[in-house]
CSV table of C-alpha atoms in Angstrom, one decimal:
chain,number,residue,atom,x,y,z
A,1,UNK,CA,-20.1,28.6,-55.6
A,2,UNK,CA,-19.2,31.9,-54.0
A,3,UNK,CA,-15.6,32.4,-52.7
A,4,UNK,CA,-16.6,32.5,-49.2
A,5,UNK,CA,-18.9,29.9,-49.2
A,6,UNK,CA,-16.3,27.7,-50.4
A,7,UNK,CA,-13.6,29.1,-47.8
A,8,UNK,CA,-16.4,27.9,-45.2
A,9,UNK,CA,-16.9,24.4,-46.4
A,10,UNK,CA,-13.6,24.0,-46.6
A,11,UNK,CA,-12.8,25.3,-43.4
A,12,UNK,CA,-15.6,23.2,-42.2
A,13,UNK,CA,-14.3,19.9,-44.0
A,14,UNK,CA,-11.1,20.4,-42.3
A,15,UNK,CA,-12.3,21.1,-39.1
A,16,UNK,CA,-14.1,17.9,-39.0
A,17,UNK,CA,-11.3,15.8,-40.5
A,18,UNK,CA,-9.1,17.2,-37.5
A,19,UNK,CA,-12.0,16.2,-34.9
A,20,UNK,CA,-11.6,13.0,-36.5
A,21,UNK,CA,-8.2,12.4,-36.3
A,22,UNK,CA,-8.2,13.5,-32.7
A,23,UNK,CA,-11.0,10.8,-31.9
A,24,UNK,CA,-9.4,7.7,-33.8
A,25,UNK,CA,-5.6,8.5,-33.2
A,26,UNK,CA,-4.6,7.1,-29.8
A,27,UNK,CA,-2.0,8.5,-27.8
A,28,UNK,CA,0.3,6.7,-25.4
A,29,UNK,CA,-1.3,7.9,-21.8
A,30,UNK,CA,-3.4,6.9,-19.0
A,31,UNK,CA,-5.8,9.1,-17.1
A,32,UNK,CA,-5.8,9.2,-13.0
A,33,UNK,CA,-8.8,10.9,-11.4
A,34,UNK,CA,-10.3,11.2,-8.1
A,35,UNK,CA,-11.6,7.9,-6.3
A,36,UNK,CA,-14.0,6.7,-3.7
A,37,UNK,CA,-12.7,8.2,-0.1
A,38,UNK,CA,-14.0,5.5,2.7
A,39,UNK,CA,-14.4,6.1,6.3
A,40,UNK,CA,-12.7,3.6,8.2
A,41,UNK,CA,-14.5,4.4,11.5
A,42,UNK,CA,-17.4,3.9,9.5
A,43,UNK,CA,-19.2,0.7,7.2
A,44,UNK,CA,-18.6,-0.6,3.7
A,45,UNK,CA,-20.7,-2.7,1.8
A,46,UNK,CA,-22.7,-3.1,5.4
A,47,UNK,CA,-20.5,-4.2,7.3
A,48,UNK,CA,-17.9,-2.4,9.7
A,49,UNK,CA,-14.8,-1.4,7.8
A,50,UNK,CA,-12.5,-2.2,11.3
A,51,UNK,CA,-13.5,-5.3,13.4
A,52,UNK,CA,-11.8,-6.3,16.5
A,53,UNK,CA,-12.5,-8.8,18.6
A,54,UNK,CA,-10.9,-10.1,21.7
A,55,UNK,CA,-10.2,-6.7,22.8
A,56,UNK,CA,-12.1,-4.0,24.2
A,57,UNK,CA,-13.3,-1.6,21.3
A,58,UNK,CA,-14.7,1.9,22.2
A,59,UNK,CA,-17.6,3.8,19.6
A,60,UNK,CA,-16.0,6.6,17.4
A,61,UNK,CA,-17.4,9.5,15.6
A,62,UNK,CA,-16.0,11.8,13.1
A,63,UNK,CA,-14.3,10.5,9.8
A,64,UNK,CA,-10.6,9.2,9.5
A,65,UNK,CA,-11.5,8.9,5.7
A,66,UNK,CA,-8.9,6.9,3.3
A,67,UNK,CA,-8.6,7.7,-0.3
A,68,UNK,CA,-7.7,6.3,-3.7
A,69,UNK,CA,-7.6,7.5,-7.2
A,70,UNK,CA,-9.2,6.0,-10.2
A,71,UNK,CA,-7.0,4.8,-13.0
A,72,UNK,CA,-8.3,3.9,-16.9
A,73,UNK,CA,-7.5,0.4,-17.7
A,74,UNK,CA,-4.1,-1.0,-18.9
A,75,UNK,CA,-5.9,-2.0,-22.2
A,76,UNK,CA,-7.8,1.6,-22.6
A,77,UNK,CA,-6.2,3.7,-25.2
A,78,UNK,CA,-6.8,7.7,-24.9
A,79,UNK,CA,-7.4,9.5,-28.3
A,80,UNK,CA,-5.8,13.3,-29.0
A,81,UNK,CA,-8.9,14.8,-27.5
A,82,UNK,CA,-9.7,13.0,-24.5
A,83,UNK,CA,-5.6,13.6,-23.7
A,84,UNK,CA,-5.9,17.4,-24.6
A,85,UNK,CA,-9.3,17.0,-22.1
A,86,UNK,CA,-7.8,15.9,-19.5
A,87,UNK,CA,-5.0,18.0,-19.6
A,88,UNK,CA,-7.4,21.0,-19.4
A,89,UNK,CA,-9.0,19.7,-16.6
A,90,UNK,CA,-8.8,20.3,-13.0
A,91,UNK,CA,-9.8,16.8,-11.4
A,92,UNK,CA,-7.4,14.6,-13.6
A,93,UNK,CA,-4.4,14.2,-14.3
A,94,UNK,CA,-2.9,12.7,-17.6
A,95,UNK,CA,0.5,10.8,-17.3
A,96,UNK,CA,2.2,8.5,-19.7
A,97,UNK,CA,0.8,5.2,-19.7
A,98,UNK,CA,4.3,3.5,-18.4
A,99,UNK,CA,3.8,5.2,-15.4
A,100,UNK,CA,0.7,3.3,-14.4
A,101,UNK,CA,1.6,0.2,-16.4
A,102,UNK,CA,5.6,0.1,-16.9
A,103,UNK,CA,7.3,-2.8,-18.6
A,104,UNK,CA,4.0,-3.5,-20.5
A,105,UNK,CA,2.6,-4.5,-17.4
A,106,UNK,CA,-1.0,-6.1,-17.7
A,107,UNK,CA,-4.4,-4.5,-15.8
A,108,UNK,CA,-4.1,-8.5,-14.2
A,109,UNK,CA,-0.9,-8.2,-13.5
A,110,UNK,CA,-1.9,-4.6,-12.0
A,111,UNK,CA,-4.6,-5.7,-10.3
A,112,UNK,CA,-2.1,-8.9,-8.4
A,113,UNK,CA,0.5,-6.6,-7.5
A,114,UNK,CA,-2.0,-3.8,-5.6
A,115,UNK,CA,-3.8,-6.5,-3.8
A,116,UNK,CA,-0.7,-8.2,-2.6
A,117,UNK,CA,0.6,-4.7,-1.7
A,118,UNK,CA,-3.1,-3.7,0.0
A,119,UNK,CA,-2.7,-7.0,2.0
A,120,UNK,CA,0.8,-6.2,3.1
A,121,UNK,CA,-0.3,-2.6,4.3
A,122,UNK,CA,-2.6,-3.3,6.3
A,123,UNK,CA,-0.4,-6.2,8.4
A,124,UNK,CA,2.3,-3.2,8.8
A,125,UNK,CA,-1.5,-0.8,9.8
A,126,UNK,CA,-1.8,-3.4,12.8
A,127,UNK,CA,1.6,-3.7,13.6
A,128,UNK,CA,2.0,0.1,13.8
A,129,UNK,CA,-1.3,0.6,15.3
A,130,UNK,CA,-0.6,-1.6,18.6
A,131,UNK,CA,3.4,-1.1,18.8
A,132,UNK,CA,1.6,3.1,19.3
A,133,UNK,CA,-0.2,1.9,22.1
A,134,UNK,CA,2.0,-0.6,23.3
A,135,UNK,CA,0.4,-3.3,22.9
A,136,UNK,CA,3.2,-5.9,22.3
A,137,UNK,CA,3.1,-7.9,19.1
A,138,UNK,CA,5.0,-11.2,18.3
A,139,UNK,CA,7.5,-11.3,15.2
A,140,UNK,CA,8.8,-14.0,13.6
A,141,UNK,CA,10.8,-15.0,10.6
A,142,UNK,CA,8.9,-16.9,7.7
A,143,UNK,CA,9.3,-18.5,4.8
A,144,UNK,CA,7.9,-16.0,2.3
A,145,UNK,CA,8.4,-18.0,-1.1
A,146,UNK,CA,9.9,-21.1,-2.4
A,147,UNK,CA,11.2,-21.2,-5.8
A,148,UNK,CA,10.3,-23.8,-8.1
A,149,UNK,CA,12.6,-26.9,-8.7
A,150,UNK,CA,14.8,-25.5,-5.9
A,151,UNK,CA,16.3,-28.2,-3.3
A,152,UNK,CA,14.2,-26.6,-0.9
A,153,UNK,CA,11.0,-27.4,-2.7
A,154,UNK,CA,8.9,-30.0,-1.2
A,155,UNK,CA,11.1,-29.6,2.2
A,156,UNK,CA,10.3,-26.2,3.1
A,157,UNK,CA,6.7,-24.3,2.3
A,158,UNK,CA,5.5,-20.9,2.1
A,159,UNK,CA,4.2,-19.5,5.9
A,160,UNK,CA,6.9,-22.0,7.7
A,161,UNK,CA,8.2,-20.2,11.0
A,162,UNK,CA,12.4,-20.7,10.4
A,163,UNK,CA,13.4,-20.4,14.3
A,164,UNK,CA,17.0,-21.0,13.3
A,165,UNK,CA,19.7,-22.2,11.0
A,166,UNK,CA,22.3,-24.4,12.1
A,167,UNK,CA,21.1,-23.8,15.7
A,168,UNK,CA,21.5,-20.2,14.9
A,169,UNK,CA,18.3,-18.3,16.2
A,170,UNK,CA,17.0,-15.8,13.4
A,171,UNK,CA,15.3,-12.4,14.3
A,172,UNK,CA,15.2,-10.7,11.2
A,173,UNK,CA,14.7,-12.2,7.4
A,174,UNK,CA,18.5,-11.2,6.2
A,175,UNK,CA,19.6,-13.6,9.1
A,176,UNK,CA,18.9,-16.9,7.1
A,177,UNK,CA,20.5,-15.6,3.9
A,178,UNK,CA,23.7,-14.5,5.8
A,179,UNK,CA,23.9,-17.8,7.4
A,180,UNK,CA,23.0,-20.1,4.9
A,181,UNK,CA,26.1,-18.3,2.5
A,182,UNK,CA,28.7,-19.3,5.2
A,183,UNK,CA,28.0,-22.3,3.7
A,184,UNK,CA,29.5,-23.8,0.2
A,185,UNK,CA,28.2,-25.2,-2.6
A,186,UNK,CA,26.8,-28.6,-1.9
A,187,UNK,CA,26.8,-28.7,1.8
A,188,UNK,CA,24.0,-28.9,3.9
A,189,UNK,CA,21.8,-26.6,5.5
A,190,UNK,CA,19.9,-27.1,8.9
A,191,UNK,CA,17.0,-24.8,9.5
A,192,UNK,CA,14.8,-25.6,12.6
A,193,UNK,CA,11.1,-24.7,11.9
A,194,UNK,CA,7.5,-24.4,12.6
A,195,UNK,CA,5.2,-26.0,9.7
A,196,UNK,CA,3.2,-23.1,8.8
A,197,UNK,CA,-0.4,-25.4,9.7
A,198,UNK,CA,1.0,-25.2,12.8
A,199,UNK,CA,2.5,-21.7,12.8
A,200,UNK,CA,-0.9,-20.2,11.3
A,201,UNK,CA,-3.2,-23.0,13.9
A,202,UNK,CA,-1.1,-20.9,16.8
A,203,UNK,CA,-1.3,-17.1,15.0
A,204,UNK,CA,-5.7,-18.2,15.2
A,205,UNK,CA,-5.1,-19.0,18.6
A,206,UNK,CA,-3.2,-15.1,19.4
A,207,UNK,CA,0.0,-17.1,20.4
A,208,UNK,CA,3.3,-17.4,19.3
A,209,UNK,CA,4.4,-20.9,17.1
A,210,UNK,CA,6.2,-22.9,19.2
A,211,UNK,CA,8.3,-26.1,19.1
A,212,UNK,CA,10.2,-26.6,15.8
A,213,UNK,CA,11.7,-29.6,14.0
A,214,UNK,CA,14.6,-30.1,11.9
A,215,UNK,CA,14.7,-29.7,8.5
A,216,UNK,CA,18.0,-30.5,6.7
A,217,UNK,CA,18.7,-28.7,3.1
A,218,UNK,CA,21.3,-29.2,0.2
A,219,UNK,CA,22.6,-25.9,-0.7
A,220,UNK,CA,23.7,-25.3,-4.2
A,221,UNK,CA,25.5,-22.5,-6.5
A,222,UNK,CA,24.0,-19.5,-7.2
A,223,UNK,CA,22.9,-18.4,-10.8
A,224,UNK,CA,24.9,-15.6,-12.4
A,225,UNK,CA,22.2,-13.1,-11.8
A,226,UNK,CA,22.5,-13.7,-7.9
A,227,UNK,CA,18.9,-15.8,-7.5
A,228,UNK,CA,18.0,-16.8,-4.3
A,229,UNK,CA,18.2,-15.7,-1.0
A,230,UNK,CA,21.4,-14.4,-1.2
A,231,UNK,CA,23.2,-12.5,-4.6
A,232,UNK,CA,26.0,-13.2,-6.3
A,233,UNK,CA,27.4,-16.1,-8.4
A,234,UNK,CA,28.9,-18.7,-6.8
A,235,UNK,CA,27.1,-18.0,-3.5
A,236,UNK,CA,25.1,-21.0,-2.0
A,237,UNK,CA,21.8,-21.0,-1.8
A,238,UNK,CA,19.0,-23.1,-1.0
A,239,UNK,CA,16.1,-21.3,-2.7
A,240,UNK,CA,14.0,-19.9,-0.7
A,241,UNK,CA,13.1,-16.0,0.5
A,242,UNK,CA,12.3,-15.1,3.8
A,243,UNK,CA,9.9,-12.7,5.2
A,244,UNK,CA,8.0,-11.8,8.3
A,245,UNK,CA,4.8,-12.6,9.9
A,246,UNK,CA,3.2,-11.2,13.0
A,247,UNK,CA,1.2,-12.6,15.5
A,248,UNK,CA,-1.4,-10.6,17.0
A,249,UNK,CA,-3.1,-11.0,20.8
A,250,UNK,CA,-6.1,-10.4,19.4
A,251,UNK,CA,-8.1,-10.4,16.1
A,252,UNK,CA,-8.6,-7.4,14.3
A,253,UNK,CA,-9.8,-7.9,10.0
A,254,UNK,CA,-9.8,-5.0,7.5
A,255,UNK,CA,-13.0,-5.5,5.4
A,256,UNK,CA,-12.8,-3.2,2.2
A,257,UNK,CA,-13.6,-5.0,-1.3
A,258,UNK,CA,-12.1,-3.4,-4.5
A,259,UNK,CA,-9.1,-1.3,-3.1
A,260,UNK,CA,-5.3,-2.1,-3.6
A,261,UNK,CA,-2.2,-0.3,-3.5
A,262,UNK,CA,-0.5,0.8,-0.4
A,263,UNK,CA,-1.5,4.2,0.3
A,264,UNK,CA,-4.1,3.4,3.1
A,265,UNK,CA,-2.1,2.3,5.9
A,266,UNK,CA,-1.8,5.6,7.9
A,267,UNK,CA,-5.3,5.7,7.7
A,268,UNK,CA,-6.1,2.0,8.8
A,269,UNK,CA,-3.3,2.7,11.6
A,270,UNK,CA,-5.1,5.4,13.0
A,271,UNK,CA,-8.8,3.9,12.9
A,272,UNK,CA,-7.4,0.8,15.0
A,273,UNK,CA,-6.1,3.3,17.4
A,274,UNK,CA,-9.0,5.2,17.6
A,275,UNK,CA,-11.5,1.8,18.4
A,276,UNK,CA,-9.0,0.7,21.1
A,277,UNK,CA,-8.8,3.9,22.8
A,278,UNK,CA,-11.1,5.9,24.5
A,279,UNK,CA,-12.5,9.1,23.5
A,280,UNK,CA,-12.7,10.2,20.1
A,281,UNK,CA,-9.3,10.7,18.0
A,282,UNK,CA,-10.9,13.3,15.3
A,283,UNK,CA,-13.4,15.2,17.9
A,284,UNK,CA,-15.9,14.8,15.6
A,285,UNK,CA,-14.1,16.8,12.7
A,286,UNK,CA,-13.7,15.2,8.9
A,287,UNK,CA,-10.0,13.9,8.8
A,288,UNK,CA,-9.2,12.5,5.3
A,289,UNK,CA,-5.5,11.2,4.9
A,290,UNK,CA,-3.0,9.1,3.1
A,291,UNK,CA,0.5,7.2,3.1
A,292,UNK,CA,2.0,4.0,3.4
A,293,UNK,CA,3.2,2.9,6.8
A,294,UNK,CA,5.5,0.2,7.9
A,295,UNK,CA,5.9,-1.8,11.2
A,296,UNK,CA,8.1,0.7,12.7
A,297,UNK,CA,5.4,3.5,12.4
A,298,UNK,CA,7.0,5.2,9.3
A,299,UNK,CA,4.8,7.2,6.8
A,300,UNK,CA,6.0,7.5,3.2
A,301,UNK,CA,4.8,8.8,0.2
A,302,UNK,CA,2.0,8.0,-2.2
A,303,UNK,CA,1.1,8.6,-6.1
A,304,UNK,CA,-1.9,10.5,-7.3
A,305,UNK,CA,-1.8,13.3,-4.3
A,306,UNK,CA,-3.9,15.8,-6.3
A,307,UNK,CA,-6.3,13.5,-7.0
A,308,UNK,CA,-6.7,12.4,-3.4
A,309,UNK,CA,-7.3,15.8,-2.0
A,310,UNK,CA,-10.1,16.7,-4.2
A,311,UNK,CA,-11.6,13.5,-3.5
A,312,UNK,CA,-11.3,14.0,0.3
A,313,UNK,CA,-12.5,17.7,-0.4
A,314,UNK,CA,-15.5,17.0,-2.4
A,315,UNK,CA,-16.5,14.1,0.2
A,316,UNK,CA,-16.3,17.0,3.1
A,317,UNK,CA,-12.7,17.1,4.8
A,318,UNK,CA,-11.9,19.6,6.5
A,319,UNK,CA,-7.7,18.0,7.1
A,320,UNK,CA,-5.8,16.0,5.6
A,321,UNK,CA,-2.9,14.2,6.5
A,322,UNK,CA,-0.1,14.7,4.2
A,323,UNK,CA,3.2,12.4,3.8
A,324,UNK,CA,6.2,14.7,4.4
A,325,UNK,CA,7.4,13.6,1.0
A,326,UNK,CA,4.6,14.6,-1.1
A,327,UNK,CA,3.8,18.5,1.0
A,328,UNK,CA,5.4,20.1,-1.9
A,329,UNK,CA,3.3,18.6,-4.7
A,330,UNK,CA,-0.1,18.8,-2.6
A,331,UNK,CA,0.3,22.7,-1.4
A,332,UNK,CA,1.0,23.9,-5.0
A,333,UNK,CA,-2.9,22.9,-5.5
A,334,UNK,CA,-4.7,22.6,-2.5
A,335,UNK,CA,-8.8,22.7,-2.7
A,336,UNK,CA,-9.7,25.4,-1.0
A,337,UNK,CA,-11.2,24.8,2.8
A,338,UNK,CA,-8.7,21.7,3.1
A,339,UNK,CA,-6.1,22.0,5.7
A,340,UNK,CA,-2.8,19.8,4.7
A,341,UNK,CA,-0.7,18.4,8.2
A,342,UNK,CA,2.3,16.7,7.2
A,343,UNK,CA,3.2,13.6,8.8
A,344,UNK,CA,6.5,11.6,8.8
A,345,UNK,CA,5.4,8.9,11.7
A,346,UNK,CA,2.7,7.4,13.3
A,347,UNK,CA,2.9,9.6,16.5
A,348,UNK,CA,3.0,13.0,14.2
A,349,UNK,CA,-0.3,11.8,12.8
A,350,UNK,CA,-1.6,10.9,16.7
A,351,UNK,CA,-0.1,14.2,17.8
A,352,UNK,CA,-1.7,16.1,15.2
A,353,UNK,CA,-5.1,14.4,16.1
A,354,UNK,CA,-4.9,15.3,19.5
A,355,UNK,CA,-4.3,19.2,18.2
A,356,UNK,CA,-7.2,19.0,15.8
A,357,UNK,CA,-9.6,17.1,18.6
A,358,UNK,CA,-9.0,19.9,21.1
A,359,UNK,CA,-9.0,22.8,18.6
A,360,UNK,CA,-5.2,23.6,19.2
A,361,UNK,CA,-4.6,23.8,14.9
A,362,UNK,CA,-2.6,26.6,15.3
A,363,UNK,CA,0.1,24.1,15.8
A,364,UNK,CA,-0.3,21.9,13.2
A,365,UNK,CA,3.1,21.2,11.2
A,366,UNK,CA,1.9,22.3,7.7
A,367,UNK,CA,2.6,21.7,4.3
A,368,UNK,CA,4.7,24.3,1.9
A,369,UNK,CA,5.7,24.3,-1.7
A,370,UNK,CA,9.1,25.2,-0.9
């Protein structure tokens, strides 16, 4: 066989062995990529995204698009070339698998956690919403979990209103653990509450719980690792963890199957807003946005940024609203014809709505990679 032939079969043999390795060798990393982007003045699955009843509603046009990023499966295992992919390309992002799954996480476990965090969101999306427009909204203290074999199991139960403890009214969740440590080991608790049938019968009903009876507790000591509603060893605790609930004066339901995570809140915020106000928020224009947002209005940041904005891009946004904590990351690669507006609150987002609906954008606080 000539010399050259044989440096090309050889070359050849090799070059397949390598693409072979690079297919059957798996590499520790996930892949993100651009995900659907939903319009949440608009339907989903057929059916209104935002429904409100018991309250005036007004139509809406434009978009005030959310958007989400697609994720390969905890159990999915990249190979060499897919990873080298995907670093080449423009609309993905490769990261090491921890990041989406740490501690070995499972995709169920995943899946639980976003869904529980998805729910939560879009409570704190109401709450936001109305407290904009002042529209008041009832808090109240709650039993959020009750830890098994605890001597509160069986006495108090998840969704109970705790009005107070030892006649102590409670207006925020730290109250109960605060009050039931001024206690000692093996002394007695009394917390007055709501059952949550009753609580959640009077929630349907767009009213706060009232009433309460008496529920007495055993406290006991604390675990070393500080379990319990209050840290520390030696602390006493009774076993449970509060929360809040809210009650709204009117019903509003956030219908949108196969989404979890956080990130959508700003977006479901300003969507209520927009149906209980009249006029049109956007002006017509293509918003597209993201963030968390808590009760008090607060915007924070999100993962994935990159991918969101080509997603909005591609589905035909013209703005996007930006969390002040990720400007930096999304305006060193910004699609082109996609405005970024960075947003720390509630009221920046409605401000800069109000800016983009009359055509004022010269004024738009903007993102920069500095």
């Amino acid at each position: 066989m000539p010399r050259r032939t044989a440096t090309m079969l050889a070359s050849t043999l090799v070059l397949i062995a390598l693409l072979c390795a690079g297919v059957l060798i798996k590499v520790p990393y996930a892949e993100m990529s651009p995900g659907p982007t939903v319009n949440t003045l608009g339907d989903a699955r057929g059916e209104p995204v935002l429904q409100i009843s018991g309250r005036k509603t007004y139509p809406a046009s434009g978009h005030l698009n959310m958007t989400t990023v697609r994720v390969t499966g905890a159990e999915y295992r990249m190979n060499i070339v897919e990873a080298v992919y995907g670093w080449l390309a423009h609309d993905s992002v490769v990261v090491p698998h921890d990041t989406l799954y740490p501690d070995g996480k499972t995709e169920e476990q995943s899946t639980q956690e976003n869904a529980e965090e998805f729910s939560q969101s879009q409570e704190s999306a109401k709450v936001a919403a109305l407290k904009q427009l002042d529209i008041p909204v009832a808090t109240q203290v709650v039993v959020s979990t009750v830890v098994k074999g605890s001597p509160s199991e069986g006495k108090l139960h998840a969704g109970d209103v705790i009005k107070a403890v030892d006649g102590t009214a409670v207006e925020e969740p730290d109250d109960v653990a605060k009050l039931v440590t001024e206690h000692r080991p093996g002394e007695n608790v009394t917390f007055t509450i709501v059952p949550a049938k009753e609580a959640a019968a009077a929630e349907k009903a767009g009213r706060a719980p009232e009433g309460g009876e008496k529920i007495t507790v055993k406290t006991v000591k604390a675990p070393a690792q500080g379990e319990g509603e209050a840290g520390g060893e030696g602390r006493a605790i009774v076993g449970i963890r509060a929360g809040t609930d809210h009650t709204f004066p009117f019903e509003i339901d956030i219908k949108l199957a196969d989404v979890g995570g956080p990130s959508a809140g700003l977006m479901f915020s300003l969507g209520i807003i927009d149906k209980l106000t009249p006029g049109d928020l956007t002006g017509g224009t293509f918003v597209a946005g993201t963030g968390t947002i808590d009760d008090a209005g607060e915007v924070g940041p999100i993962g994935g940024i990159t991918m969101k904005l080509v997603a909005a891009r591609e589905a035909g946004a013209r703005y996007f609203l930006t969390p002040d904590d990720n400007c930096a990351s999304a305006a060193a690669d910004t699609p082109d014809g996609l405005t970024l507006v960075r947003v720390k609150t509630i009221e920046d987002a409605t401000e800069s709505m109000e800016l983009i609906r009359t055509g004022k954008t010269a004024g738009l606080p903007s993102c920069s990679t500095g």
